Amino acid sequence: MSAILPPSERLWWKHPLDRLEAVWIGIAFVWCMVMFFMMVFWHIYGKQNLSTETYKTTPDKFSAATQAMVDKYTVRTETEQNIPVVAPPEGTDVYMIARLWNFWPILELEKGKTYKLHLTSMDYNHGFSLQPTNINIQVVPGYEHVIKVTPNESGTFAIVCNEYCGIGHHEMVGRMYVK
């Protein structure tokens, strides 16, 4: 039989399996099983996957909750767009909106204190990437993603949209301060 010519018998699956081919199929199957069970191990012990809660929401409902938090905890405004900087107390539900082409508001959290960060998109799919810590979440309209956050280092962190969202995608950045 030649690789160039078609097989003489059209029912190729009735041919006996070569020993070497069976060995490689076995190796591939064993490796697939190892990786399948490692996914559970990496999730529990690797601490690399965020465990989030997700709820259905509406833009009006989420905007109202975010605005109430901004009205209550704003400490100053920044940038030429006067984006509020919000410094909520520990244990507070903290809200952030992703929309064309910004994250709103700017959060100012305290190191070592735990918050519940609520994220949603008002228009299109957006990505929430906290740099340089490399936390990545896809933010979907109509769904509220809730993440427990306990900052462990101080500084200014950039929030970048890592899901293409249109012509102004390159300008979609935000900030988070940890004191």
PDB file of C-alpha atoms in Angstrom, residues 4-123:
ATOM      1  CA  ILE A   4      -0.040   8.262  -2.760  1.00  0.00           C
ATOM      2  CA  LEU A   5      -2.493   5.673  -4.031  1.00  0.00           C
ATOM      3  CA  PRO A   6      -5.910   5.142  -2.466  1.00  0.00           C
ATOM      4  CA  PRO A   7      -6.289   1.988  -0.392  1.00  0.00           C
ATOM      5  CA  SER A   8      -7.178  -1.111  -2.344  1.00  0.00           C
ATOM      6  CA  GLU A   9      -9.958  -1.879   0.112  1.00  0.00           C
ATOM      7  CA  ARG A  10     -12.288   1.043   0.798  1.00  0.00           C
ATOM      8  CA  LEU A  11     -13.242  -0.197   4.275  1.00  0.00           C
ATOM      9  CA  TRP A  12     -10.020   1.009   5.921  1.00  0.00           C
ATOM     10  CA  TRP A  13     -11.424   0.674   9.449  1.00  0.00           C
ATOM     11  CA  LYS A  14     -11.618  -3.113   9.048  1.00  0.00           C
ATOM     12  CA  HIS A  15      -7.824  -3.384   8.667  1.00  0.00           C
ATOM     13  CA  PRO A  16      -5.974  -4.572  11.777  1.00  0.00           C
ATOM     14  CA  LEU A  17      -4.409  -1.861  13.940  1.00  0.00           C
ATOM     15  CA  ASP A  18      -0.634  -1.721  13.762  1.00  0.00           C
ATOM     16  CA  ARG A  19       1.166  -2.265  17.090  1.00  0.00           C
ATOM     17  CA  LEU A  20       2.980   1.083  16.950  1.00  0.00           C
ATOM     18  CA  GLU A  21      -0.244   2.929  16.140  1.00  0.00           C
ATOM     19  CA  ALA A  22      -1.953   1.267  19.134  1.00  0.00           C
ATOM     20  CA  VAL A  23       0.926   2.340  21.397  1.00  0.00           C
ATOM     21  CA  TRP A  24       0.606   6.002  20.348  1.00  0.00           C
ATOM     22  CA  ILE A  25      -3.183   5.947  20.743  1.00  0.00           C
ATOM     23  CA  GLY A  26      -2.666   4.516  24.236  1.00  0.00           C
ATOM     24  CA  ILE A  27      -0.095   7.178  25.138  1.00  0.00           C
ATOM     25  CA  ALA A  28      -2.431   9.949  23.914  1.00  0.00           C
ATOM     26  CA  PHE A  29      -5.352   8.499  25.896  1.00  0.00           C
ATOM     27  CA  VAL A  30      -3.320   8.174  29.110  1.00  0.00           C
ATOM     28  CA  TRP A  31      -2.043  11.766  28.723  1.00  0.00           C
ATOM     29  CA  CYS A  32      -5.607  13.038  28.161  1.00  0.00           C
ATOM     30  CA  MET A  33      -6.732  11.326  31.364  1.00  0.00           C
ATOM     31  CA  VAL A  34      -3.791  12.780  33.328  1.00  0.00           C
ATOM     32  CA  MET A  35      -4.599  16.304  32.105  1.00  0.00           C
ATOM     33  CA  PHE A  36      -8.318  15.820  32.771  1.00  0.00           C
ATOM     34  CA  PHE A  37      -7.717  14.971  36.441  1.00  0.00           C
ATOM     35  CA  MET A  38      -5.033  17.669  36.775  1.00  0.00           C
ATOM     36  CA  MET A  39      -7.651  20.332  35.961  1.00  0.00           C
ATOM     37  CA  VAL A  40      -9.338  19.590  39.299  1.00  0.00           C
ATOM     38  CA  PHE A  41      -5.993  19.612  41.095  1.00  0.00           C
ATOM     39  CA  TRP A  42      -4.955  22.960  39.522  1.00  0.00           C
ATOM     40  CA  HIS A  43      -8.275  24.561  40.417  1.00  0.00           C
ATOM     41  CA  ILE A  44      -8.147  23.498  44.082  1.00  0.00           C
ATOM     42  CA  TYR A  45      -4.437  23.650  44.871  1.00  0.00           C
ATOM     43  CA  GLY A  46      -3.043  25.898  42.150  1.00  0.00           C
ATOM     44  CA  LYS A  47      -5.046  28.954  43.252  1.00  0.00           C
ATOM     45  CA  GLN A  48      -4.947  30.202  39.655  1.00  0.00           C
ATOM     46  CA  ASN A  49      -8.654  30.143  38.851  1.00  0.00           C
ATOM     47  CA  LEU A  50     -10.987  32.717  40.317  1.00  0.00           C
ATOM     48  CA  SER A  51     -14.096  31.354  41.920  1.00  0.00           C
ATOM     49  CA  THR A  52     -16.766  33.849  40.978  1.00  0.00           C
ATOM     50  CA  GLU A  53     -20.475  34.126  41.509  1.00  0.00           C
ATOM     51  CA  THR A  54     -22.539  35.234  38.535  1.00  0.00           C
ATOM     52  CA  TYR A  55     -26.064  36.656  38.577  1.00  0.00           C
ATOM     53  CA  LYS A  56     -28.394  38.001  35.926  1.00  0.00           C
ATOM     54  CA  THR A  57     -28.836  41.759  36.127  1.00  0.00           C
ATOM     55  CA  THR A  58     -30.093  44.701  34.119  1.00  0.00           C
ATOM     56  CA  PRO A  59     -28.156  47.856  33.214  1.00  0.00           C
ATOM     57  CA  ASP A  60     -30.612  50.023  35.185  1.00  0.00           C
ATOM     58  CA  LYS A  61     -30.365  47.928  38.340  1.00  0.00           C
ATOM     59  CA  PHE A  62     -26.564  47.719  38.231  1.00  0.00           C
ATOM     60  CA  SER A  63     -26.194  51.438  37.412  1.00  0.00           C
ATOM     61  CA  ALA A  64     -28.364  52.336  40.397  1.00  0.00           C
ATOM     62  CA  ALA A  65     -26.273  50.189  42.761  1.00  0.00           C
ATOM     63  CA  THR A  66     -23.029  51.623  41.369  1.00  0.00           C
ATOM     64  CA  GLN A  67     -24.284  55.204  41.596  1.00  0.00           C
ATOM     65  CA  ALA A  68     -25.390  54.658  45.219  1.00  0.00           C
ATOM     66  CA  MET A  69     -21.888  53.399  46.082  1.00  0.00           C
ATOM     67  CA  VAL A  70     -20.279  56.346  44.255  1.00  0.00           C
ATOM     68  CA  ASP A  71     -22.545  58.868  46.026  1.00  0.00           C
ATOM     69  CA  LYS A  72     -21.731  57.351  49.425  1.00  0.00           C
ATOM     70  CA  TYR A  73     -17.968  56.727  49.202  1.00  0.00           C
ATOM     71  CA  THR A  74     -16.455  59.228  46.709  1.00  0.00           C
ATOM     72  CA  VAL A  75     -13.295  60.901  48.035  1.00  0.00           C
ATOM     73  CA  ARG A  76     -12.218  62.883  44.943  1.00  0.00           C
ATOM     74  CA  THR A  77     -12.373  62.940  41.155  1.00  0.00           C
ATOM     75  CA  GLU A  78      -9.559  62.344  38.679  1.00  0.00           C
ATOM     76  CA  THR A  79      -8.801  62.744  34.969  1.00  0.00           C
ATOM     77  CA  GLU A  80     -10.296  65.287  32.586  1.00  0.00           C
ATOM     78  CA  GLN A  81     -13.567  63.263  32.605  1.00  0.00           C
ATOM     79  CA  ASN A  82     -13.897  63.779  36.405  1.00  0.00           C
ATOM     80  CA  ILE A  83     -14.132  60.059  37.142  1.00  0.00           C
ATOM     81  CA  PRO A  84     -14.937  59.574  40.846  1.00  0.00           C
ATOM     82  CA  VAL A  85     -12.422  57.805  43.077  1.00  0.00           C
ATOM     83  CA  VAL A  86     -14.325  55.626  45.542  1.00  0.00           C
ATOM     84  CA  ALA A  87     -12.840  54.469  48.874  1.00  0.00           C
ATOM     85  CA  PRO A  88     -15.334  52.060  50.470  1.00  0.00           C
ATOM     86  CA  PRO A  89     -14.861  50.487  53.922  1.00  0.00           C
ATOM     87  CA  GLU A  90     -13.872  46.840  54.377  1.00  0.00           C
ATOM     88  CA  GLY A  91     -16.530  44.254  53.584  1.00  0.00           C
ATOM     89  CA  THR A  92     -18.436  46.602  51.300  1.00  0.00           C
ATOM     90  CA  ASP A  93     -19.882  45.529  47.979  1.00  0.00           C
ATOM     91  CA  VAL A  94     -17.784  47.429  45.432  1.00  0.00           C
ATOM     92  CA  TYR A  95     -19.218  48.036  41.954  1.00  0.00           C
ATOM     93  CA  MET A  96     -17.430  48.693  38.660  1.00  0.00           C
ATOM     94  CA  ILE A  97     -19.018  49.279  35.264  1.00  0.00           C
ATOM     95  CA  ALA A  98     -17.355  48.427  31.949  1.00  0.00           C
ATOM     96  CA  ARG A  99     -18.738  50.370  28.994  1.00  0.00           C
ATOM     97  CA  LEU A 100     -17.534  51.919  25.752  1.00  0.00           C
ATOM     98  CA  TRP A 101     -14.644  52.863  26.371  1.00  0.00           C
ATOM     99  CA  ASN A 102     -13.927  53.110  30.073  1.00  0.00           C
ATOM    100  CA  PHE A 103     -14.157  51.483  33.478  1.00  0.00           C
ATOM    101  CA  TRP A 104     -16.150  53.473  36.013  1.00  0.00           C
ATOM    102  CA  PRO A 105     -15.435  54.427  38.852  1.00  0.00           C
ATOM    103  CA  ILE A 106     -11.827  54.300  40.042  1.00  0.00           C
ATOM    104  CA  LEU A 107     -11.514  52.146  43.161  1.00  0.00           C
ATOM    105  CA  GLU A 108      -9.285  52.884  46.158  1.00  0.00           C
ATOM    106  CA  LEU A 109      -9.010  49.786  48.358  1.00  0.00           C
ATOM    107  CA  GLU A 110      -6.966  49.015  51.458  1.00  0.00           C
ATOM    108  CA  LYS A 111      -4.273  46.354  51.578  1.00  0.00           C
ATOM    109  CA  GLY A 112      -5.269  43.224  53.497  1.00  0.00           C
ATOM    110  CA  LYS A 113      -8.975  44.051  53.632  1.00  0.00           C
ATOM    111  CA  THR A 114     -11.637  41.994  51.832  1.00  0.00           C
ATOM    112  CA  TYR A 115     -14.198  43.396  49.406  1.00  0.00           C
ATOM    113  CA  LYS A 116     -16.776  41.922  47.063  1.00  0.00           C
ATOM    114  CA  LEU A 117     -16.118  43.334  43.590  1.00  0.00           C
ATOM    115  CA  HIS A 118     -19.189  43.394  41.311  1.00  0.00           C
ATOM    116  CA  LEU A 119     -18.525  43.766  37.566  1.00  0.00           C
ATOM    117  CA  THR A 120     -20.821  44.073  34.568  1.00  0.00           C
ATOM    118  CA  SER A 121     -20.817  45.488  31.077  1.00  0.00           C
ATOM    119  CA  MET A 122     -23.396  47.992  29.921  1.00  0.00           C
ATOM    120  CA  ASP A 123     -23.064  47.358  26.195  1.00  0.00           C
TER     121      ASP A 123
END
